[in-house]
Tab-separated table of C-alpha atoms in Angstrom:
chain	number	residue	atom	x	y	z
S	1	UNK	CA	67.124	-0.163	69.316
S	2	UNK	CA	68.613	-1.401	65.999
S	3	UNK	CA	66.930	-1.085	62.741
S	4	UNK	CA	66.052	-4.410	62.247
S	5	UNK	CA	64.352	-5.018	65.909
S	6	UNK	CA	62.541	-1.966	64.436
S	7	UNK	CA	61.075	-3.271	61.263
S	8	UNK	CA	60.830	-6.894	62.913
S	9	UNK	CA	58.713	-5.105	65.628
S	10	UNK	CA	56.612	-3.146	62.792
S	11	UNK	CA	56.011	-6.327	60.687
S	12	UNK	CA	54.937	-8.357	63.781
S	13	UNK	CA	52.153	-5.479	64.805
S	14	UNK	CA	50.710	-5.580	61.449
S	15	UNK	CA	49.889	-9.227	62.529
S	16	UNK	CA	49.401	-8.716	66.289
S	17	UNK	CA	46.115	-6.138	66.232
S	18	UNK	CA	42.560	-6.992	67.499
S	19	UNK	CA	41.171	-8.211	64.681
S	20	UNK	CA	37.676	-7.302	62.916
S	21	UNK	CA	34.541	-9.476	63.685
S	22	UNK	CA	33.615	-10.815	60.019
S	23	UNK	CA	30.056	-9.121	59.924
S	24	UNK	CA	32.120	-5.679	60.590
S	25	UNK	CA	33.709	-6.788	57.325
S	26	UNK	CA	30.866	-7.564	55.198
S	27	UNK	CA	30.651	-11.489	56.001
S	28	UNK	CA	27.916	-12.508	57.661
S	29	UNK	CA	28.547	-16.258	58.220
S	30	UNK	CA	30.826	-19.259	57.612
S	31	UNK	CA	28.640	-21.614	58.715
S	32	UNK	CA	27.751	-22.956	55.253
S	33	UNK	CA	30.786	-22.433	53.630
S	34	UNK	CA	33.405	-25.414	53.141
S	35	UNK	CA	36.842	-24.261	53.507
S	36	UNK	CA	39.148	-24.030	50.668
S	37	UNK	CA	42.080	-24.578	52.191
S	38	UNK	CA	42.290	-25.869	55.906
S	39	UNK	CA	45.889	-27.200	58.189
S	40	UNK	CA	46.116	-28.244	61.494
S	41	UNK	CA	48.736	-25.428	62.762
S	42	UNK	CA	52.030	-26.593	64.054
S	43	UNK	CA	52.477	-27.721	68.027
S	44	UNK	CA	53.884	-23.568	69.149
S	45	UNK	CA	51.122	-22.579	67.224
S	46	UNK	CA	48.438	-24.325	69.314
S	47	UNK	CA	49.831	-24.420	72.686
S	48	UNK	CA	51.225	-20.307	72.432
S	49	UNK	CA	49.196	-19.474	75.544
S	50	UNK	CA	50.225	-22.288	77.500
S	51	UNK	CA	53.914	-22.187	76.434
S	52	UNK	CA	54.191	-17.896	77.480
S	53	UNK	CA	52.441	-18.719	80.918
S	54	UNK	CA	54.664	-21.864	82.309
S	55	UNK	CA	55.887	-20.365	85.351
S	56	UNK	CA	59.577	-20.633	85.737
S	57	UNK	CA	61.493	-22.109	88.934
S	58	UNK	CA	63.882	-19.354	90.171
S	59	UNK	CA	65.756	-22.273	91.494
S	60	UNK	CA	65.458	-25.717	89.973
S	61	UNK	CA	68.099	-27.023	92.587
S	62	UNK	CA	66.703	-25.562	95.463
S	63	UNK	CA	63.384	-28.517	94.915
S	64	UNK	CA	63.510	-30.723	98.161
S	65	UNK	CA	65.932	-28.862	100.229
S	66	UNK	CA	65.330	-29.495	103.415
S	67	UNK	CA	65.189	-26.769	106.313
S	68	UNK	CA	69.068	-28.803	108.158
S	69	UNK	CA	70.587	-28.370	104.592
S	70	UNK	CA	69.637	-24.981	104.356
S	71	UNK	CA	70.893	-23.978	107.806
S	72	UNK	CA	74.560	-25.917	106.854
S	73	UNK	CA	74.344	-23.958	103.334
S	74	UNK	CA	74.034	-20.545	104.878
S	75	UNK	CA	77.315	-19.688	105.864
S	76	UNK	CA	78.823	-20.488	102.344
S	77	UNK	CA	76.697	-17.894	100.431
S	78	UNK	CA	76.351	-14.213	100.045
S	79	UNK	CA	73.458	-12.280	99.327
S	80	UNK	CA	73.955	-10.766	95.959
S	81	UNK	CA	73.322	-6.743	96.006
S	82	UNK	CA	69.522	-5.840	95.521
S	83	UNK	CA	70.603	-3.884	92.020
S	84	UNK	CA	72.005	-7.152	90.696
S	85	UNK	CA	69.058	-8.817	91.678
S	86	UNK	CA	67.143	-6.562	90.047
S	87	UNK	CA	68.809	-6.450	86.722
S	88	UNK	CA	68.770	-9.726	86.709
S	89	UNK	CA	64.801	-10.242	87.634
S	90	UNK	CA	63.949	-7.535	85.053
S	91	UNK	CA	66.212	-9.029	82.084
S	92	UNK	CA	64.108	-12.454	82.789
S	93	UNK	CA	61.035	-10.660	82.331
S	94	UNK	CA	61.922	-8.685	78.991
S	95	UNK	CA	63.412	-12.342	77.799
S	96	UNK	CA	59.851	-14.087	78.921
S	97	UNK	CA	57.328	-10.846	77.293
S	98	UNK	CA	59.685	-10.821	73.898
S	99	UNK	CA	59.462	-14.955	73.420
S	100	UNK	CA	55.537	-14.474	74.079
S	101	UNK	CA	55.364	-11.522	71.396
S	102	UNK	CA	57.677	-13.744	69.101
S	103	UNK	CA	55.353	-16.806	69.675
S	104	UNK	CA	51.593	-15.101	69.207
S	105	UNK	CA	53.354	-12.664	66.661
S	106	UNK	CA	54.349	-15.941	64.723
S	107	UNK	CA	51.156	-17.501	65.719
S	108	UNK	CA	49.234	-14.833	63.649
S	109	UNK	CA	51.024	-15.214	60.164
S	110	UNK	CA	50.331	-19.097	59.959
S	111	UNK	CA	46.942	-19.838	57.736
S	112	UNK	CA	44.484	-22.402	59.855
S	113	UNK	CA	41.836	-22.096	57.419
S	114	UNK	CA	41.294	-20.188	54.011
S	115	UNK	CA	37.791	-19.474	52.154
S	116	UNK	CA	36.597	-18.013	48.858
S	117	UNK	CA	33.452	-16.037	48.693
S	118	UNK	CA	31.864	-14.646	45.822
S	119	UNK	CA	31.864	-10.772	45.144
S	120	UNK	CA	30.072	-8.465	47.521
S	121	UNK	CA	28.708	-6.787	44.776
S	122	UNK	CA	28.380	-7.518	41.108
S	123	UNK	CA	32.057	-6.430	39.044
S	124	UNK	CA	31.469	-3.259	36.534
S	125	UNK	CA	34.136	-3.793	33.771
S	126	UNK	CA	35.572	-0.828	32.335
S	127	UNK	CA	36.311	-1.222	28.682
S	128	UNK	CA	39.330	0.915	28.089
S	129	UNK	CA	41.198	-1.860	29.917
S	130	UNK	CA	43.077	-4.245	28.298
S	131	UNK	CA	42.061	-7.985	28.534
S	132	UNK	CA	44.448	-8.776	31.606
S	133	UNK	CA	43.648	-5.711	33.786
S	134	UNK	CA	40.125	-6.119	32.661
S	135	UNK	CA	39.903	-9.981	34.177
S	136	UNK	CA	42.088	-8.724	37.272
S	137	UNK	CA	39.393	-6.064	37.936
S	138	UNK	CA	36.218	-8.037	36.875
S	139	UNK	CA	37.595	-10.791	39.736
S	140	UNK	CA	35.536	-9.434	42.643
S	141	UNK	CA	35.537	-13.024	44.800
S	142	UNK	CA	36.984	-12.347	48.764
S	143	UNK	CA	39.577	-13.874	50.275
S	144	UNK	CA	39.018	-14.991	54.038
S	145	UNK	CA	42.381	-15.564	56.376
S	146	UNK	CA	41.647	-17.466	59.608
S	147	UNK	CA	44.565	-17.757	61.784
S	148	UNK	CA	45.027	-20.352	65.203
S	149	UNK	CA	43.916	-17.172	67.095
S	150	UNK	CA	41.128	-16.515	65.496
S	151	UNK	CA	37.146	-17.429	67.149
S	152	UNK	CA	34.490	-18.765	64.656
S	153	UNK	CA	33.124	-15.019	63.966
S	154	UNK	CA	36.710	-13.666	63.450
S	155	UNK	CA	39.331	-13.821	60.578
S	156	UNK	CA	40.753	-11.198	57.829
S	157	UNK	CA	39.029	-10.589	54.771
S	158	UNK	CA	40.680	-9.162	51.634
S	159	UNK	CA	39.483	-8.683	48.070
S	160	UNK	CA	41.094	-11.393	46.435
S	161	UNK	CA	42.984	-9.617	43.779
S	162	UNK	CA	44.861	-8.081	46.236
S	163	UNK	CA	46.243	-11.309	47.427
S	164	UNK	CA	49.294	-12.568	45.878
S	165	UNK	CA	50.175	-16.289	46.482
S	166	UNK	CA	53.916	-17.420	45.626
S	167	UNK	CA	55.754	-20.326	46.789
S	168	UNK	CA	57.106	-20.672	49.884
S	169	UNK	CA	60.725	-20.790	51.118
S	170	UNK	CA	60.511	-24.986	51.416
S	171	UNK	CA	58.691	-26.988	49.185
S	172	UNK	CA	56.250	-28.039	51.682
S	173	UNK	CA	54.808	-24.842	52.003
S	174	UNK	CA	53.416	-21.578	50.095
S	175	UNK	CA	53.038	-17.783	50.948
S	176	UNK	CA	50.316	-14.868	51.000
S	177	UNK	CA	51.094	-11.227	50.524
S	178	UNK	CA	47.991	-9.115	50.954
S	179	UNK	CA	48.165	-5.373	49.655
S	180	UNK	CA	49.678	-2.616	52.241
S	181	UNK	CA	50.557	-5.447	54.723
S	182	UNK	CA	53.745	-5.923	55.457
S	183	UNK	CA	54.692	-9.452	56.253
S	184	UNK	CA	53.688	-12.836	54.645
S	185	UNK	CA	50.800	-15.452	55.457
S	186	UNK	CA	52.288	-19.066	55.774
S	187	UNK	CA	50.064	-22.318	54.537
S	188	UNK	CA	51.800	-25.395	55.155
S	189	UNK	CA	51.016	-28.164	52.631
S	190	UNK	CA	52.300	-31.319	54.176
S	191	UNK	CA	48.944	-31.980	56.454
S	192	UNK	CA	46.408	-29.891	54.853
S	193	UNK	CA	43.305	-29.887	52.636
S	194	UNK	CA	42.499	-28.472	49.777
S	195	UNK	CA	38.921	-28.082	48.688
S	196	UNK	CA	38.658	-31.012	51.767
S	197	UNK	CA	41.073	-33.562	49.872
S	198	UNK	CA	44.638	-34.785	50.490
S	199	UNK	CA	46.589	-33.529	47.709
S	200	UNK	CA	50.172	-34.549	46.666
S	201	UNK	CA	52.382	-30.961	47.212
S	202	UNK	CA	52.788	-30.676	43.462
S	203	UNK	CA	48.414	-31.179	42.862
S	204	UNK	CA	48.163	-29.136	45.810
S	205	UNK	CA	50.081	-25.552	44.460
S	206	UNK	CA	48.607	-26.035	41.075
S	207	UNK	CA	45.013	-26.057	42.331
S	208	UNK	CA	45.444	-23.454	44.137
S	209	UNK	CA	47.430	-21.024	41.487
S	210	UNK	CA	44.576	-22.398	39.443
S	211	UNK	CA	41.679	-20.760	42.106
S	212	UNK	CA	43.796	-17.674	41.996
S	213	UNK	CA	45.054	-17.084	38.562
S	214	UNK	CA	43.840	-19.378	36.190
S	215	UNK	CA	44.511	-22.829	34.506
S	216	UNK	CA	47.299	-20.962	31.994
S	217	UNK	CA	49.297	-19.129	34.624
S	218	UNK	CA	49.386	-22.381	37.357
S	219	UNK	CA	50.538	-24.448	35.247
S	220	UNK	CA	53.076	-21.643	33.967
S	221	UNK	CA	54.151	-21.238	37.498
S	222	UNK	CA	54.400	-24.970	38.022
S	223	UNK	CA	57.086	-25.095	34.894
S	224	UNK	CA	58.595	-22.331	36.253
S	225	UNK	CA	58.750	-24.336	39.298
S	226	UNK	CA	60.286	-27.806	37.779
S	227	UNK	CA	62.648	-25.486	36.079
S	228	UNK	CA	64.080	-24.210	38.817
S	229	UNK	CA	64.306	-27.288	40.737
S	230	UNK	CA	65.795	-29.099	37.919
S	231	UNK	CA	69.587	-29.791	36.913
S	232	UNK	CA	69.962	-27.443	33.979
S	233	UNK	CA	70.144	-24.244	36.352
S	234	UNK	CA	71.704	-26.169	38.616
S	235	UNK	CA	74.614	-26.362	36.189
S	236	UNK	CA	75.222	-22.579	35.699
S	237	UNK	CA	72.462	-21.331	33.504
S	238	UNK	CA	70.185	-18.513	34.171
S	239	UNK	CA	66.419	-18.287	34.343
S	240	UNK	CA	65.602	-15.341	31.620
């Protein structure tokens, strides 16, 4: 098997594992707690299941054959050698399990709903740290990943420090990368909520850089953004 099957494989697993129940993780309920970022996940995403369980027709033109066409039809046809038959039945079946792994493995990455809690336990600031590493350590609040698969007492918690959120590959969406996880988190912008409002996709990255990092570095990242979108590097010139 090739090296990047391999590492596709790997990344997939770190998605595809039974995942914790939330009290096993230090959260004891949801219940009360309004979502900070919520989407409704794409069509594949909801119908997985369904889609890796349609049975398939071994013979779509066979439908409605009657038993006097079959009889005439006989004498035209072999019967293929039972090896060939069984390559053939077996290759379908890898093809149908590696779409379904594809499909929940995808599934798994996409963000339905995102929370914030507060710190577990109060922060204890060392003061030998500079100012930066001191905020990055003193900023104790949890990060809670729900994905389509994912019950009411289930989702992926993660200090949120550990959490980096960058744009995405489109505009319309962003990306999570949690600490010794390979793999990204996808949140979709075009139909979600933020703090439970419709945002514009501009209002909607800079409030949440803002939840992560601060107003100073969103709206640094936002500029960042517009620059690199804009004309000027368009024309040659390089980002320093």
């Amino acid at each position: 098997m090739s090296a990047p099957v391999l590492h596709r494989l790997e990344v997939l697993g770190h998605f595809w594992r039974p995942t914790e129940n939330l009290k096993a993780q230090g959260v004891e309920s949801l219940k009360d707690v309004a979502p900070l970022y919520e989407c409704r996940p794409p069509w594949w995403g909801r119908w997985t299941y369904f889609v890796s369980l349609i049975p398939q027709d071994e013979s779509p033109s066979g439908k409605g054959t009657s038993a006097d066409d079959t009889s005439q039809v006989m004498g035209h046809y072999e019967l293929r050698p039972l090896w060939q038959r069984g390559s053939f039945a077996i290759g379908q079946l890898v093809l149908g399990l590696s779409i379904a792994v594809l499909l929940m493995g995808g599934r798994s990455r996409i963000v339905h709903k995102m929370y914030i809690l507060p710190p577990a336990a109060p922060a204890k600031p060392t003061a030998s740290l500079r100012s930066e590493e001191l905020a990055t350590r003193a900023d104790a609040r949890r990060l809670v990943v729900r994905s389509p698969y994912h019950f009411d007492t289930q989702g992926r918690v993660f200090p949120l420090r550990d959490v980096t959120l960058s744009m995405g590959k489109n505009d319309t969406d962003m990306s999570l990368q949690a600490k010794n996880i390979r793999g990204e988190f996808w949140l979709g912008l075009q139909s979600a909520t933020v703090e439970g409002k419709k945002l514009s996709l501009r209002d909607a990255k800079e409030r949440l850089f803002t939840i992560w990092y601060g107003e100073k570095r969103a709206k640094r990242a936002m500029l960042d953004m517009t620059c690199v979108s804009g004309p000027v590097l368009g024309a040659g010139s390089g980002k320093q």
